[in-house]
mmCIF file of C-alpha atoms and ligand atoms in Angstrom:
data_model
loop_
_atom_site.group_PDB
_atom_site.id
_atom_site.type_symbol
_atom_site.label_atom_id
_atom_site.label_comp_id
_atom_site.label_asym_id
_atom_site.label_seq_id
_atom_site.Cartn_x
_atom_site.Cartn_y
_atom_site.Cartn_z
ATOM 1 C CA UNK U 11 -101.358 -112.210 199.354
ATOM 2 C CA UNK U 12 -98.250 -113.684 197.698
ATOM 3 C CA UNK U 13 -95.137 -113.980 199.806
ATOM 4 C CA UNK U 14 -91.837 -112.598 198.517
ATOM 5 C CA UNK U 15 -90.391 -116.101 198.972
ATOM 6 C CA UNK U 16 -92.772 -117.323 196.241
ATOM 7 C CA UNK U 17 -91.651 -114.826 193.603
ATOM 8 C CA UNK U 18 -88.603 -114.912 191.300
ATOM 9 C CA UNK U 19 -87.584 -111.919 189.187
ATOM 10 C CA UNK U 20 -86.775 -112.871 185.592
ATOM 11 C CA UNK U 21 -85.070 -110.274 183.386
ATOM 12 C CA UNK U 22 -84.928 -110.855 179.640
ATOM 13 C CA UNK U 23 -81.728 -109.452 178.210
ATOM 14 C CA UNK U 24 -81.178 -111.440 175.047
ATOM 15 C CA UNK U 25 -82.282 -110.527 171.564
ATOM 16 C CA UNK U 26 -80.540 -108.601 168.846
ATOM 17 C CA UNK U 27 -81.106 -104.936 169.780
ATOM 18 C CA UNK U 28 -81.063 -104.411 166.020
ATOM 19 C CA UNK U 29 -82.985 -101.135 166.129
ATOM 20 C CA UNK U 30 -80.659 -99.655 168.778
ATOM 21 C CA UNK U 31 -77.435 -101.200 167.494
ATOM 22 C CA UNK U 32 -75.966 -101.834 170.962
ATOM 23 C CA UNK U 33 -77.019 -104.066 173.859
ATOM 24 C CA UNK U 34 -79.965 -102.214 175.422
ATOM 25 C CA UNK U 35 -79.370 -103.487 178.953
ATOM 26 C CA UNK U 36 -76.089 -101.576 179.138
ATOM 27 C CA UNK U 37 -77.360 -98.265 177.807
ATOM 28 C CA UNK U 38 -77.136 -95.734 180.605
ATOM 29 C CA UNK U 39 -79.574 -93.324 182.168
ATOM 30 C CA UNK U 40 -77.923 -90.994 184.673
ATOM 31 C CA UNK U 41 -74.814 -93.265 184.740
ATOM 32 C CA UNK U 42 -76.797 -96.392 185.714
ATOM 33 C CA UNK U 43 -77.206 -99.256 183.197
ATOM 34 C CA UNK U 44 -80.787 -99.890 182.067
ATOM 35 C CA UNK U 45 -80.713 -103.480 183.326
ATOM 36 C CA UNK U 46 -79.894 -102.237 186.820
ATOM 37 C CA UNK U 47 -83.181 -100.283 186.874
ATOM 38 C CA UNK U 48 -85.086 -103.532 186.289
ATOM 39 C CA UNK U 49 -83.051 -105.223 189.036
ATOM 40 C CA UNK U 50 -83.630 -102.390 191.518
ATOM 41 C CA UNK U 51 -87.401 -102.311 190.897
ATOM 42 C CA UNK U 52 -87.632 -106.079 191.432
ATOM 43 C CA UNK U 53 -85.406 -106.396 194.509
ATOM 44 C CA UNK U 54 -87.936 -105.470 197.239
ATOM 45 C CA UNK U 55 -90.494 -107.949 195.867
ATOM 46 C CA UNK U 56 -88.602 -111.110 194.940
ATOM 47 C CA UNK U 57 -86.498 -113.766 196.648
ATOM 48 C CA UNK U 58 -84.233 -114.349 193.679
ATOM 49 C CA UNK U 59 -83.297 -112.763 190.343
ATOM 50 C CA UNK U 60 -82.430 -114.618 187.130
ATOM 51 C CA UNK U 61 -81.104 -112.896 184.015
ATOM 52 C CA UNK U 62 -81.859 -114.698 180.755
ATOM 53 C CA UNK U 63 -79.252 -113.810 178.169
ATOM 54 C CA UNK U 64 -76.627 -115.420 175.986
ATOM 55 C CA UNK U 65 -74.424 -112.349 176.584
ATOM 56 C CA UNK U 66 -71.790 -112.988 179.267
ATOM 57 C CA UNK U 67 -71.401 -109.252 180.065
ATOM 58 C CA UNK U 68 -74.413 -109.692 182.347
ATOM 59 C CA UNK U 69 -72.341 -111.900 184.672
ATOM 60 C CA UNK U 70 -70.688 -108.722 186.027
ATOM 61 C CA UNK U 71 -73.966 -107.784 187.758
ATOM 62 C CA UNK U 72 -73.648 -110.628 190.267
ATOM 63 C CA UNK U 73 -76.916 -112.442 189.549
ATOM 64 C CA UNK U 74 -77.561 -115.896 188.184
ATOM 65 C CA UNK U 75 -77.511 -115.828 184.392
ATOM 66 C CA UNK U 76 -79.000 -118.563 182.266
ATOM 67 C CA UNK U 77 -79.021 -118.877 178.486
ATOM 68 C CA UNK U 78 -81.975 -119.412 176.168
ATOM 69 C CA UNK U 79 -83.005 -123.040 175.817
ATOM 70 C CA UNK U 80 -84.018 -122.376 172.250
ATOM 71 C CA UNK U 81 -81.810 -119.849 170.487
ATOM 72 C CA UNK U 82 -82.953 -116.810 168.571
ATOM 73 C CA UNK U 83 -86.600 -117.507 169.264
ATOM 74 C CA UNK U 84 -87.343 -114.199 171.017
ATOM 75 C CA UNK U 85 -89.130 -113.476 174.303
ATOM 76 C CA UNK U 86 -91.249 -116.676 174.285
ATOM 77 C CA UNK U 87 -88.011 -118.628 174.556
ATOM 78 C CA UNK U 88 -86.533 -116.203 177.102
ATOM 79 C CA UNK U 89 -89.607 -116.497 179.322
ATOM 80 C CA UNK U 90 -89.761 -120.268 178.919
ATOM 81 C CA UNK U 91 -86.076 -120.610 179.866
ATOM 82 C CA UNK U 92 -86.530 -118.356 182.907
ATOM 83 C CA UNK U 93 -89.623 -120.228 184.103
ATOM 84 C CA UNK U 94 -87.824 -123.543 183.716
ATOM 85 C CA UNK U 95 -84.999 -122.307 185.943
ATOM 86 C CA UNK U 96 -87.353 -120.731 188.486
ATOM 87 C CA UNK U 97 -88.017 -122.519 191.772
ATOM 88 C CA UNK U 98 -91.018 -120.413 192.800
ATOM 89 C CA UNK U 99 -94.733 -120.443 191.908
ATOM 90 C CA UNK U 100 -94.739 -116.823 190.678
ATOM 91 C CA UNK U 101 -92.347 -114.815 188.529
ATOM 92 C CA UNK U 102 -92.134 -111.146 187.745
ATOM 93 C CA UNK U 103 -90.868 -110.981 184.167
ATOM 94 C CA UNK U 104 -89.273 -107.750 182.953
ATOM 95 C CA UNK U 105 -87.406 -106.632 179.876
ATOM 96 C CA UNK U 106 -84.081 -104.820 180.276
ATOM 97 C CA UNK U 107 -85.121 -101.711 178.345
ATOM 98 C CA UNK U 108 -87.575 -100.035 180.761
ATOM 99 C CA UNK U 109 -85.406 -97.791 182.983
ATOM 100 C CA UNK U 110 -88.341 -95.858 184.473
ATOM 101 C CA UNK U 111 -89.981 -99.012 185.880
ATOM 102 C CA UNK U 112 -90.994 -98.808 189.544
ATOM 103 C CA UNK U 113 -91.583 -101.258 192.368
ATOM 104 C CA UNK U 114 -95.043 -99.686 192.831
ATOM 105 C CA UNK U 115 -96.145 -100.808 189.366
ATOM 106 C CA UNK U 116 -94.833 -104.326 189.984
ATOM 107 C CA UNK U 117 -96.621 -104.445 193.336
ATOM 108 C CA UNK U 118 -99.891 -103.702 191.509
ATOM 109 C CA UNK U 119 -99.400 -106.850 189.412
ATOM 110 C CA UNK U 120 -98.857 -108.916 192.554
ATOM 111 C CA UNK U 121 -101.898 -107.365 194.238
ATOM 112 C CA UNK U 122 -104.045 -108.374 191.255
ATOM 113 C CA UNK U 123 -103.163 -112.081 191.577
ATOM 114 C CA UNK U 124 -106.157 -114.378 192.026
ATOM 115 C CA UNK U 125 -106.956 -118.104 191.968
ATOM 116 C CA UNK U 126 -107.476 -118.228 188.209
ATOM 117 C CA UNK U 127 -104.996 -115.962 186.464
ATOM 118 C CA UNK U 128 -101.777 -117.471 185.113
ATOM 119 C CA UNK U 129 -100.434 -114.276 183.576
ATOM 120 C CA UNK U 130 -101.111 -110.738 184.801
ATOM 121 C CA UNK U 131 -99.713 -108.043 182.560
ATOM 122 C CA UNK U 132 -99.546 -104.286 182.829
ATOM 123 C CA UNK U 133 -101.657 -102.238 180.444
ATOM 124 C CA UNK U 134 -100.507 -98.724 179.791
ATOM 125 C CA UNK U 135 -102.049 -96.206 177.448
ATOM 126 C CA UNK U 136 -104.146 -98.925 175.799
ATOM 127 C CA UNK U 137 -101.105 -101.161 175.220
ATOM 128 C CA UNK U 138 -100.529 -104.462 176.989
ATOM 129 C CA UNK U 139 -97.014 -105.026 178.267
ATOM 130 C CA UNK U 140 -96.191 -108.758 178.380
ATOM 131 C CA UNK U 141 -92.650 -107.971 179.528
ATOM 132 C CA UNK U 142 -93.946 -106.158 182.609
ATOM 133 C CA UNK U 143 -95.962 -109.053 183.948
ATOM 134 C CA UNK U 144 -96.457 -111.708 186.589
ATOM 135 C CA UNK U 145 -96.270 -115.279 185.273
ATOM 136 C CA UNK U 146 -97.090 -118.498 187.089
ATOM 137 C CA UNK U 147 -94.403 -121.119 186.550
ATOM 138 C CA UNK U 148 -96.988 -123.723 185.508
ATOM 139 C CA UNK U 149 -97.479 -122.095 182.089
ATOM 140 C CA UNK U 150 -94.012 -123.171 181.004
ATOM 141 C CA UNK U 151 -95.293 -126.281 179.207
ATOM 142 C CA UNK U 152 -97.760 -124.219 177.176
ATOM 143 C CA UNK U 153 -94.912 -121.928 176.112
ATOM 144 C CA UNK U 154 -92.743 -124.945 175.313
ATOM 145 C CA UNK U 155 -95.368 -126.425 173.017
ATOM 146 C CA UNK U 156 -95.623 -123.141 171.091
ATOM 147 C CA UNK U 157 -91.841 -123.088 170.665
ATOM 148 C CA UNK U 158 -91.923 -126.676 169.433
ATOM 149 C CA UNK U 159 -94.427 -125.582 166.786
ATOM 150 C CA UNK U 160 -92.085 -122.699 165.906
ATOM 151 C CA UNK U 161 -94.722 -120.192 167.092
ATOM 152 C CA UNK U 162 -92.766 -117.231 168.459
ATOM 153 C CA UNK U 163 -95.451 -114.607 168.864
ATOM 154 C CA UNK U 164 -95.718 -113.822 172.547
ATOM 155 C CA UNK U 165 -99.294 -112.549 172.332
ATOM 156 C CA UNK U 166 -100.407 -115.877 170.837
ATOM 157 C CA UNK U 167 -98.741 -117.833 173.657
ATOM 158 C CA UNK U 168 -100.295 -115.529 176.270
ATOM 159 C CA UNK U 169 -103.750 -115.904 174.717
ATOM 160 C CA UNK U 170 -103.540 -119.652 175.350
ATOM 161 C CA UNK U 171 -103.110 -119.018 179.097
ATOM 162 C CA UNK U 172 -105.549 -117.539 181.623
ATOM 163 C CA UNK U 173 -104.528 -113.920 181.574
ATOM 164 C CA UNK U 174 -105.688 -110.514 182.662
ATOM 165 C CA UNK U 175 -104.451 -106.940 182.509
ATOM 166 C CA UNK U 176 -103.836 -104.361 185.205
ATOM 167 C CA UNK U 177 -104.691 -100.980 183.744
ATOM 168 C CA UNK U 178 -102.262 -98.318 184.964
ATOM 169 C CA UNK U 179 -103.488 -94.795 185.446
ATOM 170 C CA UNK U 180 -101.753 -91.764 183.986
ATOM 171 C CA UNK U 181 -99.405 -91.327 186.940
ATOM 172 C CA UNK U 182 -97.749 -94.693 186.207
ATOM 173 C CA UNK U 183 -97.652 -94.655 182.428
ATOM 174 C CA UNK U 184 -94.096 -93.315 182.078
ATOM 175 C CA UNK U 185 -92.866 -96.233 184.202
ATOM 176 C CA UNK U 186 -93.622 -98.609 181.348
ATOM 177 C CA UNK U 187 -91.844 -96.682 178.577
ATOM 178 C CA UNK U 188 -89.422 -98.909 176.711
ATOM 179 C CA UNK U 189 -86.519 -97.997 174.482
ATOM 180 C CA UNK U 190 -85.966 -99.518 171.054
ATOM 181 C CA UNK U 191 -84.404 -96.667 169.111
ATOM 182 C CA UNK U 192 -82.069 -93.711 169.659
ATOM 183 C CA UNK U 193 -85.095 -91.376 169.452
ATOM 184 C CA UNK U 194 -86.819 -93.278 172.253
ATOM 185 C CA UNK U 195 -83.610 -93.076 174.298
ATOM 186 C CA UNK U 196 -83.643 -89.303 173.915
ATOM 187 C CA UNK U 197 -87.327 -89.205 174.913
ATOM 188 C CA UNK U 198 -86.719 -91.218 178.065
ATOM 189 C CA UNK U 199 -83.814 -88.931 179.029
ATOM 190 C CA UNK U 200 -86.133 -85.948 178.625
ATOM 191 C CA UNK U 201 -88.830 -87.582 180.785
ATOM 192 C CA UNK U 202 -86.228 -88.530 183.429
ATOM 193 C CA UNK U 203 -84.712 -85.049 183.555
ATOM 194 C CA UNK U 204 -88.032 -83.246 183.621
HETATM 195 N N1 GTP I 317 -83.526 -114.046 176.634
HETATM 196 C C1 GTP I 317 -83.980 -113.446 175.543
HETATM 197 N N2 GTP I 317 -84.421 -112.164 175.627
HETATM 198 C C2 GTP I 317 -84.866 -111.585 174.478
HETATM 199 C C3 GTP I 317 -84.877 -112.253 173.236
HETATM 200 N N3 GTP I 317 -85.365 -111.391 172.291
HETATM 201 C C4 GTP I 317 -85.645 -110.250 172.924
HETATM 202 N N4 GTP I 317 -85.338 -110.347 174.259
HETATM 203 C C5 GTP I 317 -85.515 -109.340 175.293
HETATM 204 O O1 GTP I 317 -86.867 -108.939 175.253
HETATM 205 C C6 GTP I 317 -86.980 -107.530 175.447
HETATM 206 C C7 GTP I 317 -87.682 -106.898 174.267
HETATM 207 O O2 GTP I 317 -86.886 -107.120 173.157
HETATM 208 P P1 GTP I 317 -87.175 -106.413 171.765
HETATM 209 O O3 GTP I 317 -86.847 -104.962 171.841
HETATM 210 O O4 GTP I 317 -88.532 -106.752 171.312
HETATM 211 O O5 GTP I 317 -86.166 -107.183 170.805
HETATM 212 P P2 GTP I 317 -84.624 -106.982 170.604
HETATM 213 O O6 GTP I 317 -84.156 -108.189 169.850
HETATM 214 O O7 GTP I 317 -83.916 -106.702 171.905
HETATM 215 O O8 GTP I 317 -84.487 -105.676 169.717
HETATM 216 P P3 GTP I 317 -84.797 -105.501 168.135
HETATM 217 O O9 GTP I 317 -83.768 -106.333 167.399
HETATM 218 O O10 GTP I 317 -84.575 -104.030 167.895
HETATM 219 O O11 GTP I 317 -86.213 -105.968 167.929
HETATM 220 C C8 GTP I 317 -85.572 -107.014 175.691
HETATM 221 O O12 GTP I 317 -85.362 -106.975 177.088
HETATM 222 C C9 GTP I 317 -84.692 -108.080 175.050
HETATM 223 O O13 GTP I 317 -83.436 -108.146 175.701
HETATM 224 C C10 GTP I 317 -84.395 -113.600 173.176
HETATM 225 O O14 GTP I 317 -84.345 -114.255 172.133
HETATM 226 N N5 GTP I 317 -83.968 -114.133 174.363
#
């Protein structure tokens, strides 16, 4: 059983949002910004929240914001930067584009923690979700060495760590839907309003 005091919430909110064209964290679903959904799902489970983004708009949310250590290197850099700033053994890492995420799903990741696993990621509909995952802080050096080799593929970095998946049943699959395009935004609005 992991104590809330041992878990930091890390929200990745950098990147280019090139497919959407505007910062995804500030898209709204029922008047609430997407990033706030990630914050609200994390809150009951973590002692602290860190937002990793070079965009200063995120300061308005009232949480600690840090910038990427290595710029424009994608989620591997965002996770590495967040883990470096974290003061706890465990970290729930979330993207900012999953407005249907729930605390229940995140609790399942925590419940699956064991002696061995360094990364525990959600698996939904046959897809692994490395940005809905529990990371141990001690993997930060592994991620750093990949960045130093200019390896930016998150799945490659994860493969080098002890990892496992938590398979979500049908009732939780919508919670992991992410939004990259305007079509996906429309889909998520339809799911939410249903
Ligand atoms: N801190 C940080 N977060 C990132 C970075 N790249 C992507 N993210 C975050 O990771 C999550 C998934 O991002 P993607 O949708 O794959 O990438 P994106 O750059 O936001 O969007 P595209 O340009 O459309 O691929 C989102 O929450 C992004 O905010 C980065 O370089 N640094």
